[in-house]
């Protein structure tokens, strides 16, 4: 089954052609990151307009790279939410129009479900290529960690009813961020220190040069559900260490310097950072990663699963990958490639494949949802 996936929930316009939920024939991502960089974050109105401009060329390019004609596609899977409504609307209306015009089945996919399926898709690709990796199995605990979300899920398959041929994926939310998502905290700290946007990749790279134990942020304490997250306190702790100090003055100078250079290299940026700034961001990253790892391992222990899946933009973080590689406590921990960790449409097509097999079809009434919970909640 050849599925055209479409994703436009935030600031990436993406289309992909995926065969049988396991082989990527093409995956095209048009990132708007440089456009939003000068504002230090995503500007929703600009994002919608850019999606409108990019959607057709991106879908065309995916078909061209996959050497398929739109008539060859068996079904269309499109992100339904959560995300920016104006952005979602562009991909969704485009997908609906294609499905109607070409008389193809259409299915809506939850963006978070897409991130989870990125892990399973990667695993199938690796195993088909003969890589010596274990099979990613459910039930598993999944951490979806990005600029918009930090959530833990238990994912499992169930047979929906007597006589059913196919298993259906089921999700149970175990915890979520009560305030900032982890990626959002990276972006806000980078903005505070005038390090650029998006903040995650910059802080990740600068953290090679700092001391992770220079600033002790302590453990993040949670009242109530211990599998929930909260990163706004950490972000404020960084703010207090900067405001009214030499570090604030240094950030102002860096801001002025950054206006004179287009895209500074990490070495150039490092050249404009004091050791105290490097130590602060390195300690901040250490604290975020420590918290993500501890709560994810606690969730896996509580659920009694063997497999852990990590996905979303922050899954690109090198320290997070290292920590799980070192201290997976006997769990099998799976990450997608960097390209499948950040927003893409291959993950939407892969997740849509299982919904289509399950007989699910969306009609003309399919509409975008800014908030779109996945699965059951505690
Ligand atoms: O999944 P994604 O592409 O979009 C959302 O659904 O949000 O994630 C983008 C987020 C941004 O906040 C970015 O700063 C963060 O992922 N990110 C990272 C790294 N690469 C991207 N955070 C930490 N370390 C990284 N290496
Ligand atoms: Zn995402």
Short mmCIF file of C-alpha atoms and ligand atoms in Angstrom, two decimals:
data_model
loop_
_atom_site.label_atom_id
_atom_site.label_comp_id
_atom_site.label_asym_id
_atom_site.label_seq_id
_atom_site.Cartn_x
_atom_site.Cartn_y
_atom_site.Cartn_z
CA UNK A 1 0.00 0.00 0.00
CA UNK A 2 1.53 3.28 -1.15
CA UNK A 3 0.65 6.15 1.19
CA UNK A 4 1.18 9.84 0.64
CA UNK A 5 1.78 11.47 4.02
CA UNK A 6 1.29 15.21 4.57
CA UNK A 7 2.47 17.14 7.64
CA UNK A 8 2.09 20.87 8.29
CA UNK A 9 1.37 21.20 12.02
CA UNK A 10 4.05 23.75 12.87
CA UNK A 11 6.87 25.24 10.80
CA UNK A 12 7.76 22.37 8.48
CA UNK A 13 5.86 21.63 5.28
CA UNK A 14 6.45 17.95 4.63
CA UNK A 15 5.29 15.24 2.25
CA UNK A 16 6.40 11.63 1.97
CA UNK A 17 5.60 8.48 0.05
CA UNK A 18 5.82 5.35 2.21
CA UNK A 19 5.23 1.78 1.06
CA UNK A 20 3.44 -0.67 3.39
CA UNK A 21 4.25 1.44 6.43
CA UNK A 22 7.87 0.28 6.28
CA UNK A 23 9.76 1.66 3.32
CA UNK A 24 10.34 5.36 2.66
CA UNK A 25 10.21 5.97 -1.10
CA UNK A 26 10.61 9.73 -0.58
CA UNK A 27 10.49 12.18 2.31
CA UNK A 28 10.66 15.91 1.62
CA UNK A 29 10.75 18.55 4.36
CA UNK A 30 10.68 22.30 3.64
CA UNK A 31 11.76 23.96 6.87
CA UNK A 32 10.75 27.53 7.67
CA UNK A 33 13.28 27.77 10.47
CA UNK A 34 15.40 30.53 8.90
CA UNK A 35 12.27 32.65 8.34
CA UNK A 36 11.19 32.40 12.00
CA UNK A 37 14.75 32.70 13.36
CA UNK A 38 14.74 36.48 13.23
CA UNK A 39 11.69 36.55 15.51
CA UNK A 40 13.19 33.99 17.90
CA UNK A 41 10.22 31.63 17.51
CA UNK A 42 7.44 30.50 15.19
CA UNK A 43 5.12 33.31 14.01
CA UNK A 44 1.82 31.50 13.27
CA UNK A 45 0.57 33.85 10.55
CA UNK A 46 3.86 33.66 8.64
CA UNK A 47 3.92 29.87 9.05
CA UNK A 48 0.45 29.47 7.45
CA UNK A 49 1.40 31.64 4.49
CA UNK A 50 4.62 29.75 3.96
CA UNK A 51 2.78 26.40 4.09
CA UNK A 52 0.42 27.69 1.41
CA UNK A 53 3.38 28.56 -0.78
CA UNK A 54 5.26 25.31 -0.13
CA UNK A 55 2.61 22.59 -0.02
CA UNK A 56 2.24 21.97 -3.74
CA UNK A 57 5.97 21.97 -4.64
CA UNK A 58 6.71 19.75 -1.63
CA UNK A 59 4.07 17.15 -2.56
CA UNK A 60 5.23 17.26 -6.21
CA UNK A 61 8.84 16.80 -5.15
CA UNK A 62 7.98 13.81 -2.94
CA UNK A 63 6.17 12.14 -5.86
CA UNK A 64 9.05 12.96 -8.20
CA UNK A 65 11.66 11.51 -5.82
CA UNK A 66 9.55 8.38 -5.30
CA UNK A 67 8.99 8.12 -9.08
CA UNK A 68 5.25 7.86 -8.58
CA UNK A 69 2.31 9.64 -10.08
CA UNK A 70 -0.43 10.81 -7.71
CA UNK A 71 -2.67 8.18 -9.37
CA UNK A 72 -0.29 5.44 -8.09
CA UNK A 73 -0.87 6.45 -4.48
CA UNK A 74 -3.33 4.16 -2.64
CA UNK A 75 -4.25 6.49 0.21
CA UNK A 76 -3.49 9.84 1.84
CA UNK A 77 -2.62 10.36 5.50
CA UNK A 78 -2.61 13.87 6.89
CA UNK A 79 -1.84 15.43 10.28
CA UNK A 80 -5.08 16.39 11.99
CA UNK A 81 -3.59 17.92 15.19
CA UNK A 82 -2.28 19.00 17.61
CA UNK A 83 -0.58 22.08 16.19
CA UNK A 84 -1.17 25.59 14.88
CA UNK A 85 -4.65 25.62 13.37
CA UNK A 86 -3.71 27.86 10.44
CA UNK A 87 -0.75 25.62 9.62
CA UNK A 88 -2.66 22.35 10.04
CA UNK A 89 -5.44 23.66 7.85
CA UNK A 90 -3.17 24.02 4.82
CA UNK A 91 -1.96 20.40 4.77
CA UNK A 92 -5.36 19.09 5.75
CA UNK A 93 -7.32 20.91 3.06
CA UNK A 94 -4.70 19.99 0.49
CA UNK A 95 -4.91 16.32 1.49
CA UNK A 96 -8.71 16.39 1.49
CA UNK A 97 -8.83 18.01 -1.95
CA UNK A 98 -6.41 15.44 -3.37
CA UNK A 99 -8.37 12.57 -1.84
CA UNK A 100 -11.66 13.89 -3.24
CA UNK A 101 -10.30 14.66 -6.69
CA UNK A 102 -8.43 11.36 -7.04
CA UNK A 103 -11.06 9.28 -5.21
CA UNK A 104 -8.50 7.98 -2.73
CA UNK A 105 -9.09 6.99 0.90
CA UNK A 106 -8.06 9.63 3.44
CA UNK A 107 -7.10 9.23 7.07
CA UNK A 108 -6.30 11.80 9.78
CA UNK A 109 -3.28 11.18 12.02
CA UNK A 110 -2.38 12.57 15.42
CA UNK A 111 1.03 14.30 15.20
CA UNK A 112 2.23 12.63 18.42
CA UNK A 113 1.21 9.24 17.09
CA UNK A 114 3.33 10.07 14.04
CA UNK A 115 6.36 10.71 16.26
CA UNK A 116 5.81 7.34 17.97
CA UNK A 117 5.58 5.54 14.62
CA UNK A 118 8.82 7.20 13.48
CA UNK A 119 10.57 4.83 15.90
CA UNK A 120 8.85 1.72 14.52
CA UNK A 121 9.45 2.86 10.95
CA UNK A 122 13.16 3.43 11.63
CA UNK A 123 13.43 0.01 13.22
CA UNK A 124 11.86 -1.66 10.17
CA UNK A 125 14.20 0.24 7.83
CA UNK A 126 17.27 -0.71 9.89
CA UNK A 127 16.31 -4.36 10.07
CA UNK A 128 15.50 -4.52 6.35
CA UNK A 129 18.97 -3.07 5.70
CA UNK A 130 20.48 -5.89 7.80
CA UNK A 131 21.62 -3.67 10.69
CA UNK A 132 22.21 -5.66 13.87
CA UNK A 133 19.39 -4.07 15.88
CA UNK A 134 16.79 -5.71 18.07
CA UNK A 135 13.17 -5.63 16.97
CA UNK A 136 11.26 -2.72 18.50
CA UNK A 137 8.29 -4.30 20.23
CA UNK A 138 5.15 -3.13 21.94
CA UNK A 139 4.01 -2.78 24.66
CA UNK A 140 6.57 -0.03 25.05
CA UNK A 141 6.92 3.26 26.86
CA UNK A 142 7.38 6.23 24.55
CA UNK A 143 8.75 9.67 25.30
CA UNK A 144 7.65 12.24 22.72
CA UNK A 145 9.82 15.27 23.34
CA UNK A 146 9.78 18.27 21.02
CA UNK A 147 9.24 22.01 20.87
CA UNK A 148 5.52 21.58 21.45
CA UNK A 149 5.27 18.43 23.57
CA UNK A 150 6.85 16.43 26.33
CA UNK A 151 4.68 13.38 26.95
CA UNK A 152 5.05 9.82 28.09
CA UNK A 153 2.78 7.14 26.63
CA UNK A 154 2.34 3.44 27.00
CA UNK A 155 1.80 2.09 23.51
CA UNK A 156 0.38 -1.37 22.84
CA UNK A 157 -1.54 -3.22 20.18
CA UNK A 158 -4.94 -4.77 20.79
CA UNK A 159 -7.20 -6.92 18.66
CA UNK A 160 -10.27 -4.66 18.36
CA UNK A 161 -12.93 -7.38 18.35
CA UNK A 162 -13.78 -11.02 17.78
CA UNK A 163 -12.85 -12.06 14.25
CA UNK A 164 -10.70 -8.96 13.63
CA UNK A 165 -7.66 -9.71 11.50
CA UNK A 166 -5.55 -6.74 12.43
CA UNK A 167 -4.21 -5.34 15.63
CA UNK A 168 -4.94 -1.72 16.45
CA UNK A 169 -2.48 0.58 18.22
CA UNK A 170 -3.63 1.94 21.56
CA UNK A 171 -2.06 4.74 23.52
CA UNK A 172 -2.27 5.58 27.18
CA UNK A 173 -0.87 8.91 28.27
CA UNK A 174 1.20 8.41 31.43
CA UNK A 175 2.36 11.99 31.91
CA UNK A 176 2.87 15.29 30.13
CA UNK A 177 4.43 18.69 30.61
CA UNK A 178 2.35 20.98 32.76
CA UNK A 179 4.02 24.08 31.32
CA UNK A 180 6.87 24.42 28.81
CA UNK A 181 7.82 21.53 26.56
CA UNK A 182 11.50 20.54 26.84
CA UNK A 183 12.31 21.91 23.36
CA UNK A 184 10.52 25.14 24.22
CA UNK A 185 12.71 25.49 27.33
CA UNK A 186 15.84 25.00 25.17
CA UNK A 187 14.54 27.63 22.74
CA UNK A 188 13.69 30.14 25.50
CA UNK A 189 17.04 29.76 27.28
CA UNK A 190 18.87 30.21 23.97
CA UNK A 191 16.80 33.31 23.30
CA UNK A 192 17.50 34.75 26.74
CA UNK A 193 21.22 34.32 26.10
CA UNK A 194 21.06 35.48 22.44
CA UNK A 195 22.39 32.16 21.16
CA UNK A 196 20.02 31.83 18.19
CA UNK A 197 16.98 29.83 17.13
CA UNK A 198 16.15 26.98 17.40
CA UNK A 199 17.93 26.76 20.74
CA UNK A 200 18.17 22.98 21.14
CA UNK A 201 20.80 22.27 18.49
CA UNK A 202 22.90 25.32 19.52
CA UNK A 203 22.88 24.47 23.24
CA UNK A 204 23.62 20.84 22.38
CA UNK A 205 26.73 21.86 20.43
CA UNK A 206 27.93 24.52 22.90
CA UNK A 207 27.59 22.01 25.73
CA UNK A 208 30.74 20.22 24.56
CA UNK A 209 32.65 23.16 26.01
CA UNK A 210 31.02 23.64 29.41
CA UNK A 211 30.87 21.93 32.78
CA UNK A 212 27.54 20.09 33.32
CA UNK A 213 27.98 20.26 37.10
CA UNK A 214 28.96 23.95 37.30
CA UNK A 215 25.41 24.97 38.24
CA UNK A 216 23.38 22.65 40.44
CA UNK A 217 19.74 23.14 39.44
CA UNK A 218 18.64 20.29 41.71
CA UNK A 219 15.92 17.81 40.84
CA UNK A 220 12.65 19.01 39.37
CA UNK A 221 10.01 18.16 41.97
CA UNK A 222 6.48 17.29 40.88
CA UNK A 223 3.41 17.24 43.08
CA UNK A 224 0.83 14.70 41.99
CA UNK A 225 1.69 12.55 39.01
CA UNK A 226 5.45 11.80 39.16
CA UNK A 227 5.43 11.10 35.42
CA UNK A 228 4.46 14.69 34.57
CA UNK A 229 7.11 17.21 33.54
CA UNK A 230 7.70 20.86 34.32
CA UNK A 231 10.51 22.89 32.78
CA UNK A 232 9.39 26.46 33.39
CA UNK A 233 11.02 26.56 36.85
CA UNK A 234 14.34 25.52 35.34
CA UNK A 235 14.01 28.20 32.68
CA UNK A 236 13.28 30.80 35.40
CA UNK A 237 16.27 29.57 37.41
CA UNK A 238 18.44 30.28 34.36
CA UNK A 239 16.82 33.73 34.04
CA UNK A 240 17.68 34.58 37.69
CA UNK A 241 21.29 33.59 37.10
CA UNK A 242 21.47 35.94 34.11
CA UNK A 243 19.34 38.98 35.00
CA UNK A 244 21.33 41.94 36.27
CA UNK A 245 24.65 40.13 35.99
CA UNK A 246 27.64 40.24 33.69
CA UNK A 247 26.00 37.38 31.73
CA UNK A 248 23.12 39.70 30.71
CA UNK A 249 25.57 42.31 29.51
CA UNK A 250 27.43 39.62 27.55
CA UNK A 251 24.13 38.44 25.97
CA UNK A 252 23.38 42.02 24.86
CA UNK A 253 26.77 42.24 23.18
CA UNK A 254 26.22 38.87 21.54
CA UNK A 255 22.84 40.04 20.29
CA UNK A 256 24.47 43.08 18.65
CA UNK A 257 27.23 40.91 17.15
CA UNK A 258 24.72 38.36 15.82
CA UNK A 259 23.04 41.11 13.80
CA UNK A 260 26.32 41.52 11.88
CA UNK A 261 26.74 37.85 10.94
CA UNK A 262 24.33 35.74 8.90
CA UNK A 263 24.82 32.23 10.26
CA UNK A 264 27.66 32.06 12.76
CA UNK A 265 29.49 28.75 13.09
CA UNK A 266 29.51 27.12 16.49
CA UNK A 267 33.18 28.10 16.92
CA UNK A 268 32.39 31.73 16.16
CA UNK A 269 29.50 31.64 18.63
CA UNK A 270 31.67 29.99 21.24
CA UNK A 271 34.21 32.77 20.69
CA UNK A 272 31.50 35.19 21.87
CA UNK A 273 30.58 33.18 24.98
CA UNK A 274 32.33 33.39 28.35
CA UNK A 275 33.09 30.17 30.21
CA UNK A 276 30.33 31.11 32.67
CA UNK A 277 27.75 31.19 29.84
CA UNK A 278 29.00 27.86 28.46
CA UNK A 279 28.82 26.33 31.93
CA UNK A 280 25.29 27.67 32.47
CA UNK A 281 23.87 26.21 29.23
CA UNK A 282 25.73 22.92 29.73
CA UNK A 283 24.33 22.58 33.25
CA UNK A 284 20.85 23.49 31.98
CA UNK A 285 21.01 20.78 29.29
CA UNK A 286 22.30 18.30 31.87
CA UNK A 287 19.33 19.07 34.17
CA UNK A 288 16.74 18.71 31.36
CA UNK A 289 18.22 15.44 30.10
CA UNK A 290 18.55 14.04 33.63
CA UNK A 291 14.86 14.71 34.23
CA UNK A 292 13.73 13.23 30.89
CA UNK A 293 15.80 10.07 31.43
CA UNK A 294 14.71 9.53 35.04
CA UNK A 295 10.98 9.93 34.40
CA UNK A 296 11.09 7.79 31.26
CA UNK A 297 12.92 4.97 33.06
CA UNK A 298 10.47 5.26 35.97
CA UNK A 299 7.55 4.97 33.52
CA UNK A 300 9.09 1.91 31.85
CA UNK A 301 9.65 0.26 35.23
CA UNK A 302 6.12 1.04 36.36
CA UNK A 303 4.61 -0.37 33.14
CA UNK A 304 6.85 -3.44 33.21
CA UNK A 305 7.80 -3.04 29.52
CA UNK A 306 11.13 -4.00 27.94
CA UNK A 307 11.22 -1.39 25.18
CA UNK A 308 11.52 2.39 25.31
CA UNK A 309 10.96 4.64 22.27
CA UNK A 310 12.23 8.24 22.18
CA UNK A 311 11.08 10.63 19.47
CA UNK A 312 10.50 14.30 18.60
CA UNK A 313 12.98 17.10 17.87
CA UNK A 314 14.70 16.92 21.29
CA UNK A 315 15.43 13.22 20.56
CA UNK A 316 18.24 14.66 18.37
CA UNK A 317 20.01 15.77 21.56
CA UNK A 318 23.39 14.06 21.77
CA UNK A 319 23.47 13.94 25.58
CA UNK A 320 19.99 12.37 25.71
CA UNK A 321 21.10 9.69 23.25
CA UNK A 322 24.31 9.08 25.21
CA UNK A 323 22.54 8.86 28.56
CA UNK A 324 20.11 6.23 27.27
CA UNK A 325 22.93 4.32 25.59
CA UNK A 326 24.87 4.28 28.89
CA UNK A 327 22.10 3.91 31.41
CA UNK A 328 19.15 2.15 29.77
CA UNK A 329 18.94 -0.12 32.87
CA UNK A 330 18.51 -3.21 30.70
CA UNK A 331 15.71 -1.73 28.58
CA UNK A 332 15.94 -1.73 24.80
CA UNK A 333 15.97 1.96 23.88
CA UNK A 334 15.12 3.01 20.32
CA UNK A 335 15.60 6.39 18.65
CA UNK A 336 14.72 7.31 15.05
CA UNK A 337 17.41 8.83 12.82
CA UNK A 338 17.84 12.59 13.29
CA UNK A 339 15.75 13.24 10.14
CA UNK A 340 12.89 11.09 11.44
CA UNK A 341 13.11 12.59 14.95
CA UNK A 342 12.15 16.11 13.85
CA UNK A 343 8.88 16.82 12.04
CA UNK A 344 8.46 14.88 8.80
CA UNK A 345 5.64 13.29 6.81
CA UNK A 346 7.04 9.74 6.59
CA UNK A 347 6.01 9.23 10.23
CA UNK A 348 2.49 10.44 9.38
CA UNK A 349 2.22 8.01 6.46
CA UNK A 350 3.57 5.19 8.69
CA UNK A 351 1.03 5.88 11.44
CA UNK A 352 -1.74 6.33 8.86
CA UNK A 353 -0.96 2.91 7.38
CA UNK A 354 -2.16 1.13 10.53
CA UNK A 355 -5.29 3.27 10.76
CA UNK A 356 -6.11 2.46 7.13
CA UNK A 357 -5.52 -1.27 7.72
CA UNK A 358 -7.91 -0.96 10.63
CA UNK A 359 -10.55 0.31 8.19
CA UNK A 360 -10.53 3.91 9.42
CA UNK A 361 -11.45 6.56 6.84
CA UNK A 362 -11.88 10.31 7.19
CA UNK A 363 -14.58 12.19 5.34
CA UNK A 364 -14.94 15.71 4.07
CA UNK A 365 -15.67 16.91 7.62
CA UNK A 366 -12.09 16.23 8.76
CA UNK A 367 -10.91 19.42 10.47
CA UNK A 368 -7.80 20.61 12.31
CA UNK A 369 -7.49 20.56 16.11
CA UNK A 370 -5.05 22.83 17.97
CA UNK A 371 -5.37 20.58 20.99
CA UNK A 372 -5.79 16.91 20.14
CA UNK A 373 -5.11 14.47 22.99
CA UNK A 374 -3.73 11.07 22.03
CA UNK A 375 -5.18 8.03 23.75
CA UNK A 376 -6.49 7.70 27.26
CA UNK A 377 -5.27 9.86 30.16
CA UNK A 378 -4.45 9.11 33.78
O1 LIG B 1 9.66 17.76 16.64
P1 LIG B 1 10.09 19.14 16.23
O2 LIG B 1 10.80 19.27 14.91
O3 LIG B 1 8.87 20.12 16.18
C1 LIG B 1 7.84 20.11 17.14
O4 LIG B 1 6.89 19.28 16.98
O5 LIG B 1 7.97 20.90 18.11
O6 LIG B 1 11.00 19.71 17.43
C2 LIG B 1 11.61 20.99 17.41
C3 LIG B 1 12.27 21.23 18.78
C4 LIG B 1 12.83 22.63 18.97
O7 LIG B 1 12.37 23.14 20.22
C5 LIG B 1 14.33 22.41 18.99
O8 LIG B 1 15.02 23.36 19.81
C6 LIG B 1 14.44 21.01 19.55
O9 LIG B 1 13.36 20.31 18.95
N1 LIG B 1 15.71 20.36 19.20
C7 LIG B 1 16.65 20.01 20.11
C8 LIG B 1 17.74 19.48 19.37
N2 LIG B 1 17.41 19.51 18.03
C9 LIG B 1 16.15 20.05 17.95
N3 LIG B 1 16.66 20.10 21.44
C10 LIG B 1 17.76 19.68 22.09
N4 LIG B 1 18.85 19.18 21.46
C11 LIG B 1 18.88 19.06 20.11
N5 LIG B 1 19.96 18.57 19.51
ZN1 LIG B 2 6.67 17.29 16.18
#
